[in-house]
Coordinates of C-alpha atoms in Angstrom, one line a residue:
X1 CA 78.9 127.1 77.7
X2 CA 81.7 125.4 75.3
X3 CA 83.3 122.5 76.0
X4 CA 87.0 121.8 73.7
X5 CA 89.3 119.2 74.2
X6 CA 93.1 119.2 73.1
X7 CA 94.8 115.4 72.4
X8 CA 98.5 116.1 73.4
X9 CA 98.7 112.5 72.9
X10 CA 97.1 108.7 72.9
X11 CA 97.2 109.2 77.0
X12 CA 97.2 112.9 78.1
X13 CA 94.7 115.1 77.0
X14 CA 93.3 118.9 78.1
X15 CA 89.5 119.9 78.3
X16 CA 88.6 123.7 78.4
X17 CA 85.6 124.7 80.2
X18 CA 84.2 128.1 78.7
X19 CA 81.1 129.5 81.1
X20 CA 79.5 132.4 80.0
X21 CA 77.3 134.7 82.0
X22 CA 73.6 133.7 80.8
X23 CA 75.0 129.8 82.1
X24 CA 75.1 131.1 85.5
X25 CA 73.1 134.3 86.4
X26 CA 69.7 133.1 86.4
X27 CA 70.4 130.7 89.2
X28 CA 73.0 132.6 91.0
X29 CA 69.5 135.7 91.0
X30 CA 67.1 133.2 92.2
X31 CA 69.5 131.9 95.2
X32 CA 70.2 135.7 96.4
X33 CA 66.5 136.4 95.7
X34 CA 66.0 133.6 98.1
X35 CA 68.5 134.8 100.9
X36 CA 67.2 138.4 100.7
X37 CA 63.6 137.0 101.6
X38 CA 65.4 135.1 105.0
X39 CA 68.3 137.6 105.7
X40 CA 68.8 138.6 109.1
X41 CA 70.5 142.2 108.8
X42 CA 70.6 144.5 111.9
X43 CA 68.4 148.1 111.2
X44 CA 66.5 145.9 108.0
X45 CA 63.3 144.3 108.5
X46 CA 63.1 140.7 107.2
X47 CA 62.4 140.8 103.5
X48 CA 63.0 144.0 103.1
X49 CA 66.8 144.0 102.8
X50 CA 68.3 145.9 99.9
X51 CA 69.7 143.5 97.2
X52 CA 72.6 145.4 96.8
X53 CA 73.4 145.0 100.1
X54 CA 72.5 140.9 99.4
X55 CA 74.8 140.6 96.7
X56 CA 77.7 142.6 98.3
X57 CA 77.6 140.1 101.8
X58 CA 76.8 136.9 99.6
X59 CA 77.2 137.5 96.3
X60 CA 80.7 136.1 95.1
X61 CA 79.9 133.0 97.5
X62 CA 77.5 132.2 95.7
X63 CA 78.9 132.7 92.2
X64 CA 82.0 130.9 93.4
X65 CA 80.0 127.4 94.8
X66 CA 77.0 127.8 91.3
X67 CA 79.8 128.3 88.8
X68 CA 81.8 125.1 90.5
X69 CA 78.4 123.2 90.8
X70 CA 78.0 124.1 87.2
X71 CA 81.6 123.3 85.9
X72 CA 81.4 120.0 87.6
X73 CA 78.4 118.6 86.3
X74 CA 79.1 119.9 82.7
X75 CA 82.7 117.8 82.8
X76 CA 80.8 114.7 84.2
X77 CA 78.4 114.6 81.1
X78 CA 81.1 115.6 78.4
X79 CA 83.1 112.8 79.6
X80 CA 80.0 110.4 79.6
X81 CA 78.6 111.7 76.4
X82 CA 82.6 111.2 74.6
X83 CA 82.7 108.1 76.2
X84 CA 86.1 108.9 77.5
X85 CA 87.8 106.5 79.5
X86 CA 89.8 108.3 81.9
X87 CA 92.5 107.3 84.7
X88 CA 92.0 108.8 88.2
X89 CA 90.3 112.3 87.9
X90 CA 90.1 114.9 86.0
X91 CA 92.9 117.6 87.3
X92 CA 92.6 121.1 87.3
X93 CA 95.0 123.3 86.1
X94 CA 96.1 125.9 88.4
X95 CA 94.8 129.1 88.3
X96 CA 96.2 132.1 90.3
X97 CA 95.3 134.8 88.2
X98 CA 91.3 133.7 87.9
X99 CA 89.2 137.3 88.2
X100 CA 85.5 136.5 89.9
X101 CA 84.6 140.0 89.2
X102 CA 84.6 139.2 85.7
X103 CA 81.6 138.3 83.3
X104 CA 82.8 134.7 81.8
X105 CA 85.4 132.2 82.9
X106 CA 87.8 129.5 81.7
X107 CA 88.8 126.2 83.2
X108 CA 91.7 123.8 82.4
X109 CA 91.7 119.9 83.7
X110 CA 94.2 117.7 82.8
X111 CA 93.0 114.1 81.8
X112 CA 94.6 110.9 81.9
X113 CA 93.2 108.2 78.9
X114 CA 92.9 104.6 79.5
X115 CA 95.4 102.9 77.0
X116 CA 94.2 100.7 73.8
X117 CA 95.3 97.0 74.4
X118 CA 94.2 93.6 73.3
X119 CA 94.0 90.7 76.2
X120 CA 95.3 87.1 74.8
X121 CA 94.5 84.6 77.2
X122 CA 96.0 82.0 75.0
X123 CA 100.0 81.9 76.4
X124 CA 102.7 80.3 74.5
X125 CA 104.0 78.2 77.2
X126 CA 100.7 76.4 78.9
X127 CA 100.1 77.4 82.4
X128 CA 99.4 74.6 84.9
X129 CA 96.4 73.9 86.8
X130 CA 97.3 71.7 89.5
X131 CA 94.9 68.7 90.9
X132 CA 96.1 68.5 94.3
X133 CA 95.3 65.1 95.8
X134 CA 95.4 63.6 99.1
X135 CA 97.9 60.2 98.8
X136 CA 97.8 57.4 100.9
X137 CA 100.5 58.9 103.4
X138 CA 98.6 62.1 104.1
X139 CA 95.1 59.9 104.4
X140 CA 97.5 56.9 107.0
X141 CA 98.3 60.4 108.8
X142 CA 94.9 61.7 109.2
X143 CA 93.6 58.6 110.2
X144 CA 95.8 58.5 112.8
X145 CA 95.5 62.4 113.7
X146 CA 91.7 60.8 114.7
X147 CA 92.4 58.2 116.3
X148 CA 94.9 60.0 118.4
X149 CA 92.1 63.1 119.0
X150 CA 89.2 60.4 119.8
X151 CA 91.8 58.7 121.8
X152 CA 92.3 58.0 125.6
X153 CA 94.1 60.4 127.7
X154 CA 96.6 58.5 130.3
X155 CA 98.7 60.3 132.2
X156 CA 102.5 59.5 132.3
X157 CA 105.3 59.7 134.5
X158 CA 108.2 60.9 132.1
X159 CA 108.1 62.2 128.5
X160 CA 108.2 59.5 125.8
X161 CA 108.8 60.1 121.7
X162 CA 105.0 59.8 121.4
X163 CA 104.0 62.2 124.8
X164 CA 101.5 65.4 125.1
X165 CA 103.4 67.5 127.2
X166 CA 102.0 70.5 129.1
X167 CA 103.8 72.9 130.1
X168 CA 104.7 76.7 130.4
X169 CA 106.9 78.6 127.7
X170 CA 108.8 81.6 129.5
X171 CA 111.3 84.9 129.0
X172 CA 111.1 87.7 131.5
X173 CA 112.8 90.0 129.0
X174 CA 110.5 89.1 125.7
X175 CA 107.2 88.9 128.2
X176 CA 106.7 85.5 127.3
X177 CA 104.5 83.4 129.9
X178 CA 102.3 81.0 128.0
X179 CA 100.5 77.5 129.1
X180 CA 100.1 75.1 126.0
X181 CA 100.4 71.5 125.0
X182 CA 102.8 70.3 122.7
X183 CA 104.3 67.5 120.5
X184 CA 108.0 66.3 120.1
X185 CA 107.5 65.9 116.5
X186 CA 107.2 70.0 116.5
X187 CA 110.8 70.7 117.1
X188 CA 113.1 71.0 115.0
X189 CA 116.3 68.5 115.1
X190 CA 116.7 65.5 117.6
X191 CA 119.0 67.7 119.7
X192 CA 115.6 69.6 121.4
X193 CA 113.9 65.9 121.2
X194 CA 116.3 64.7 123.4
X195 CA 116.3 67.1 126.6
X196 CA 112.9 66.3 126.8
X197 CA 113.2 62.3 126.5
X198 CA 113.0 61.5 130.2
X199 CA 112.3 64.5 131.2
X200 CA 109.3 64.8 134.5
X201 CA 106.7 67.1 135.9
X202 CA 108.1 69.9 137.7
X203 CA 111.5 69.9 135.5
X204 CA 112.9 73.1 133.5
X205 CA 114.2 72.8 130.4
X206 CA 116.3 75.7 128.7
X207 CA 115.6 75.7 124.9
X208 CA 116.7 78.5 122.2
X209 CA 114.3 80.1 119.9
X210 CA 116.1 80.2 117.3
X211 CA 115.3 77.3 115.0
X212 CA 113.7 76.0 117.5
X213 CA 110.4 75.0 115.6
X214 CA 110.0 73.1 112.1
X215 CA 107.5 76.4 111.1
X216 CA 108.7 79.8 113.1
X217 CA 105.3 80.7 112.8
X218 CA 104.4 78.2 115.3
X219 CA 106.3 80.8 117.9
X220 CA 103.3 82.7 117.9
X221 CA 101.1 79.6 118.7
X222 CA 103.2 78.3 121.6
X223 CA 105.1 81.5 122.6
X224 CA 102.4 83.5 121.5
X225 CA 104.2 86.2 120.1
X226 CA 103.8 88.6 117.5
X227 CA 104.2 87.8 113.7
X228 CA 106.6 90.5 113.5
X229 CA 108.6 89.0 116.5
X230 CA 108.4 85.5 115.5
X231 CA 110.3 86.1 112.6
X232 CA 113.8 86.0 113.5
X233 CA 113.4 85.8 117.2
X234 CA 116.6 84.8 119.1
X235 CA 115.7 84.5 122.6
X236 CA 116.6 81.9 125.6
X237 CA 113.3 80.4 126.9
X238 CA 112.2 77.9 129.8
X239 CA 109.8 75.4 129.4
X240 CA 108.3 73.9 132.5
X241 CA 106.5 70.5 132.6
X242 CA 103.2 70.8 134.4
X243 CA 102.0 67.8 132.7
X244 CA 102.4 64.6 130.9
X245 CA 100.3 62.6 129.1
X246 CA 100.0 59.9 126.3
X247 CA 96.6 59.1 123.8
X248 CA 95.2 55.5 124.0
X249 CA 94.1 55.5 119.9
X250 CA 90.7 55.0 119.2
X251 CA 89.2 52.2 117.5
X252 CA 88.2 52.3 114.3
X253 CA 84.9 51.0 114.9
X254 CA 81.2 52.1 114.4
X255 CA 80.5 54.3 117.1
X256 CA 83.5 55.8 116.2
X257 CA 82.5 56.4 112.4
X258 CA 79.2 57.6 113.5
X259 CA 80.5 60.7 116.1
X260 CA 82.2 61.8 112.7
X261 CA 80.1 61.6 110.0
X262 CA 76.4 60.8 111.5
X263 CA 75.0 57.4 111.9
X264 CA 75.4 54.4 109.5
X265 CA 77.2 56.9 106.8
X266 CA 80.8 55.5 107.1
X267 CA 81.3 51.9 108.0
X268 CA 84.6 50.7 106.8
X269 CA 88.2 51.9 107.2
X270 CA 87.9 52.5 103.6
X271 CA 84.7 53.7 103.5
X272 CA 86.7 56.0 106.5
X273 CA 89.6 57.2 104.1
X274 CA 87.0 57.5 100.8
X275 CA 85.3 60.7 102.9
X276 CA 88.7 61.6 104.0
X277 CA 89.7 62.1 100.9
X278 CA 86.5 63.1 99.5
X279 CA 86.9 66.3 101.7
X280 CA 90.6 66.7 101.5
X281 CA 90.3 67.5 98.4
X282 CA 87.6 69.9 97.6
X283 CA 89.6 72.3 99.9
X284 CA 92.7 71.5 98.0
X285 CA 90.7 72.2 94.8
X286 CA 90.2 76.0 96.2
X287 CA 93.9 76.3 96.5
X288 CA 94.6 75.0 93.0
X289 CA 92.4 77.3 91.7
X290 CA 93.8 80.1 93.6
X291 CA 97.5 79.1 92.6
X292 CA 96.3 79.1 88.6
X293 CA 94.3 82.7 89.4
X294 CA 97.8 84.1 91.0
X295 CA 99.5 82.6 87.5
X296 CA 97.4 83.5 84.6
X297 CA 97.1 87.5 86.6
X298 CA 101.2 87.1 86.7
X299 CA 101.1 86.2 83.1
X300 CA 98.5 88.7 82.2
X301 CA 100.1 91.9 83.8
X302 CA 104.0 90.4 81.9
X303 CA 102.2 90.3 78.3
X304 CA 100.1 92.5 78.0
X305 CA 101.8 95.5 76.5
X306 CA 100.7 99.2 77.3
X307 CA 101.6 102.5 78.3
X308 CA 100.0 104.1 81.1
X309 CA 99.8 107.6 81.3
X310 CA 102.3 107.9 84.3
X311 CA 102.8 111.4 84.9
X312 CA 99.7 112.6 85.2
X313 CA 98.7 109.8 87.5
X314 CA 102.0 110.7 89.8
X315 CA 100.9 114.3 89.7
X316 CA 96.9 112.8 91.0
X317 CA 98.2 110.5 93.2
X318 CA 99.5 113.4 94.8
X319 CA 95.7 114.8 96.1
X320 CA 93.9 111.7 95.8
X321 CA 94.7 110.3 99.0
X322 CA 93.3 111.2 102.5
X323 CA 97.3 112.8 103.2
X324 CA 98.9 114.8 100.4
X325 CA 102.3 113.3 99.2
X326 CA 105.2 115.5 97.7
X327 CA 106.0 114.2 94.1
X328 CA 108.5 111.9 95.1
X329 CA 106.2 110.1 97.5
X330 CA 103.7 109.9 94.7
X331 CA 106.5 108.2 92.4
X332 CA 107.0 105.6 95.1
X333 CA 103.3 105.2 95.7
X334 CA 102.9 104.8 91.6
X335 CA 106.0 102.1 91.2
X336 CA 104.7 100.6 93.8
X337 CA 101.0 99.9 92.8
X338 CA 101.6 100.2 88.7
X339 CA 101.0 96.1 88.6
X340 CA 97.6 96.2 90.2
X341 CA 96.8 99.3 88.4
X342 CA 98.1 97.4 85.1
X343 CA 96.0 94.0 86.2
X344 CA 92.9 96.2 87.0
X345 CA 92.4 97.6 83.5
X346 CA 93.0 94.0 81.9
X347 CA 90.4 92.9 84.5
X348 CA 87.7 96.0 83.1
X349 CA 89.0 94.8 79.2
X350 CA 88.4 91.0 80.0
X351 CA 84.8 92.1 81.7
X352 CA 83.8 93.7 78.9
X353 CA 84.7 91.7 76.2
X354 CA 83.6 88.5 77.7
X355 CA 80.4 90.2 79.3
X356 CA 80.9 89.1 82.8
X357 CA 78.0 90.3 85.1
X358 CA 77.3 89.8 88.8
X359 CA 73.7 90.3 89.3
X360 CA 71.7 90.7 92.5
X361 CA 70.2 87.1 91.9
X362 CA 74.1 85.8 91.5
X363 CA 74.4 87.5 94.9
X364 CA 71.3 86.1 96.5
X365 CA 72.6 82.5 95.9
X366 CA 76.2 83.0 96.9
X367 CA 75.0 84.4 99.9
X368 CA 72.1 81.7 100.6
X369 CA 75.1 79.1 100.1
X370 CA 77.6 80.6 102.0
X371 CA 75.0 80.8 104.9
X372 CA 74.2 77.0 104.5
X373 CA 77.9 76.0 104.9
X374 CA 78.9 77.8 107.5
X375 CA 75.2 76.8 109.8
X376 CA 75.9 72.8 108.7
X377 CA 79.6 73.4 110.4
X378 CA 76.9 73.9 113.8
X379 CA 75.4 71.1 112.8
X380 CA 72.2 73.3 111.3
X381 CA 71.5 71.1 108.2
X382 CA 67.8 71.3 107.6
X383 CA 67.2 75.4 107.0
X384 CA 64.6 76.3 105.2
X385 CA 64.7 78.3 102.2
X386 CA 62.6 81.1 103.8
X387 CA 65.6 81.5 106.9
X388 CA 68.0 81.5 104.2
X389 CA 66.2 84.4 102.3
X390 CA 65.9 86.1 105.8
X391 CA 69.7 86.0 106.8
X392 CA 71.0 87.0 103.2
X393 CA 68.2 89.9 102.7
X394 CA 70.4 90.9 106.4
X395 CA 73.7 90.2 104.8
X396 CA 73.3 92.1 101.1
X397 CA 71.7 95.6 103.4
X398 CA 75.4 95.8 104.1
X399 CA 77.3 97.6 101.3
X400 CA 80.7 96.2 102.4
X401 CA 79.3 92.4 102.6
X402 CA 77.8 93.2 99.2
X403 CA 81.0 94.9 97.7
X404 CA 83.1 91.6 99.2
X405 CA 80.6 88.8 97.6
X406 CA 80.8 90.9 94.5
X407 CA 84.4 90.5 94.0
X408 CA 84.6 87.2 95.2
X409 CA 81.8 86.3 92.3
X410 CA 84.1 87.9 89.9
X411 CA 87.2 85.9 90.7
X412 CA 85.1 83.0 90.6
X413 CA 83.8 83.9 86.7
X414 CA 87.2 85.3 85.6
X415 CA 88.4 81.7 87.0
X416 CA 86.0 79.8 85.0
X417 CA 86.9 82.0 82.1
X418 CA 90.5 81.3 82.4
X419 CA 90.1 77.6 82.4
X420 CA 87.7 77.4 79.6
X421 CA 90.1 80.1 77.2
X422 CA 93.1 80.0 78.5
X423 CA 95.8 77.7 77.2
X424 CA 96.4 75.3 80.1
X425 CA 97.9 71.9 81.3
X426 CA 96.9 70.0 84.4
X427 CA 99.4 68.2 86.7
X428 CA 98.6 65.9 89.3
X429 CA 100.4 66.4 92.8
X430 CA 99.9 65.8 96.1
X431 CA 99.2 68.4 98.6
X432 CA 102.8 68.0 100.9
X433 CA 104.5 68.5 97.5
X434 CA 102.6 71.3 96.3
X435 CA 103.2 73.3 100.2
X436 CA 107.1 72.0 99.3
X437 CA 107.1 73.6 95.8
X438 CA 105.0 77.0 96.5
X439 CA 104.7 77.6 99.9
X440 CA 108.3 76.7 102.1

């Protein structure tokens, strides 16, 4: 067997694949020596079938799948063994004319090489890492989002500014028949705010949907519609009171502090607003972290400079897939996902270089700790270390849970890489101006 490669360039390059006889026929004799001793042949007793008549019935069969088996295998360790870094698969070159009756053979594939490229994680312009923090407004509204959910329930003749009203959202047409409670301070504009003020049990109030919310998305929570149909919905609905009700507010006293947080943990309003803010913010530290992954990838995939061979990967995204495309689905398909193909070979360079591993101990304590959080949300805070083993021995058998911890561990070191070498500045802001900023 010879094995010859032709460079037509720094990206596209064409392997031969010459098989001689002697690479083939021993094997291809043993497996018809094989089905000779098990064929089944009317007016032949078994074992005793002539070969001739073996290799006529099987014969180019089994040359056919040994020479492919052969062919395969050989490519695999010639692209190991040259340490070629290739794009997609290797692509066969068509061949129409190929004569199986013959003695030798000769294969084509087409090859697409992985670019050369440098990654500089120090930018010119510094890329900020925002410190979200809870302020004193957000931690004044979520002691009062407690003390209204602790609170009192007394039930009200007519709707007030400050009322939980009950009621039954409705449109024949759109199928809309949904029971919820809901909030003045959810509409949008005073004009909605004000056919309700007053308002009793038993009345109907006409309302557009257009508009109607602060957030359309909260069309799917009270309407409970589709995503797809809350967006841009422009409907007449009813809404008929069933119910009206106002919160007492609880007191911000012990036994109030203790059905939070446990007994004796938190005993002051401040103490109160210290743990409020104390949690707050490790979840808004998640999304900080996430914002400054989403900018140093867009910054990454801008300036890092490289060709990519993009014919040939047209032509194999083409028979990659489960459906075939025609070649101009495949350009679509390839415009469309050249970014992530871009960011995922400055990923592999930045893995390499940096020697970023996850190993299967890494994954046995993200999983223990994952585990831990979610059983102390159920109030499970005492496991022992043996459960914990238990449950993630359970949750790393599953090649998708350990595929999904894996990437998440590699975010999580190419994060820590990025704020250790990157070239970043921090800005303090708090969290309703960072949903302003990124996120309305």
């Amino acid at each position: 067997m010879n094995i010859t490669r032709e460079n037509i360039d720094a990206l596209n390059a064409v392997v031969k694949v010459d098989i001689a006889k002697e690479d083939y026929s021993d094997k291809v004799e043993k497996i018809l020596s094989d089905y000779r001793k098990s064929a089944n042949i009317p007016g032949f007793r078994k074992g005793h079938v002539p070969m001739t008549m073996v290799k006529k019935q099987y014969g180019k069969a089994v040359l056919v799948d040994e020479v492919n088996k052969l062919l395969q295998d050989a490519l695999g360790k010639y692209l190991t063994e040259e340490k070629l870094d290739v794009l997609g698969n290797p692509l066969p070159k068509p061949q129409d004319d190929l004569d199986w009756d013959a003695d030798a053979f000769s294969f084509e594939f087409e090859l697409g090489l992985a670019p050369e490229f440098e990654v500089d994680l120090k930018s010119k312009k510094a890329i900020t890492h925002y410190n979200i923090v809870a302020d004193d407004k957000m931690l004044d509204n979520q002691v009062e989002h407690i003390r209204k959910q602790y609170g009192k329930i007394v039930s009200e003749t007519e709707v007030s500014k400050d009322s939980e009203i009950t009621g039954v959202f409705a449109n024949e047409e759109k199928a809309i028949n949904n029971s919820t409670t809901i909030t003045l301070d959810k509409f949008k504009g005073k004009a909605t705010e004000k056919k309700f003020i007053g308002a009793k049990v038993g009345d109907v109030i006409t309302l557009k949907t257009k508009g109607l919310f602060k957030d359309d998305h909260d069309l799917m929570t009270f309407l409970k519609v589709s995503h797809d149909d809350a967006h841009g919905l422009d409907v007449e609905v009813t809404f008929t009171i069933t119910e009206i009700n106002s919160r007492e507010l609880a007191d911000l006293d012990q036994e109030l502090f203790d059905k939070l947080f446990g007994k004796g943990i938190v005993t002051s309003v401040t103490e109160l607003k210290e743990k409020i803010k104390e949690d707050s913010e490790k979840q808004f530290a998640q999304q900080g972290d996430q914002k400054l992954l989403n900018d140093v990838t867009e910054y990454l995939v801008d300036n890092t400079k490289f060709d990519l061979p993009a014919e040939f990967l047209q032509k194999w995204m083409q028979t990659a897939g489960e459906t075939e495309m025609d070649a101009e689905q495949a350009k679509e398909e390839y415009e469309k996902s050249e970014k992530s193909m871009r960011y995922q070979l400055i990923e592999g360079k930045l893995i390499e270089k940096h020697n970023l591993q996850v190993s299967f101990d890494d994954l046995k304590d993200h999983a223990k700790e994952m585990i831990k959080v979610q059983m102390a949300q159920f109030g499970q805070t005492n496991s022992s270390d043996e459960e914990l083993e238990g449950i993630a021995a359970r949750i790393l058998s599953n090649k998708d849970e350990v595929k999904r911890l894996s990437e998440q561990l590699m975010s999580t070191k190419l994060l820590n890489l990025y704020k250790s070498e990157a070239n970043l500045k921090t800005k303090e802001i708090t969290y309703d101006d960072f949903v302003k900023e990124f996120y309305s």
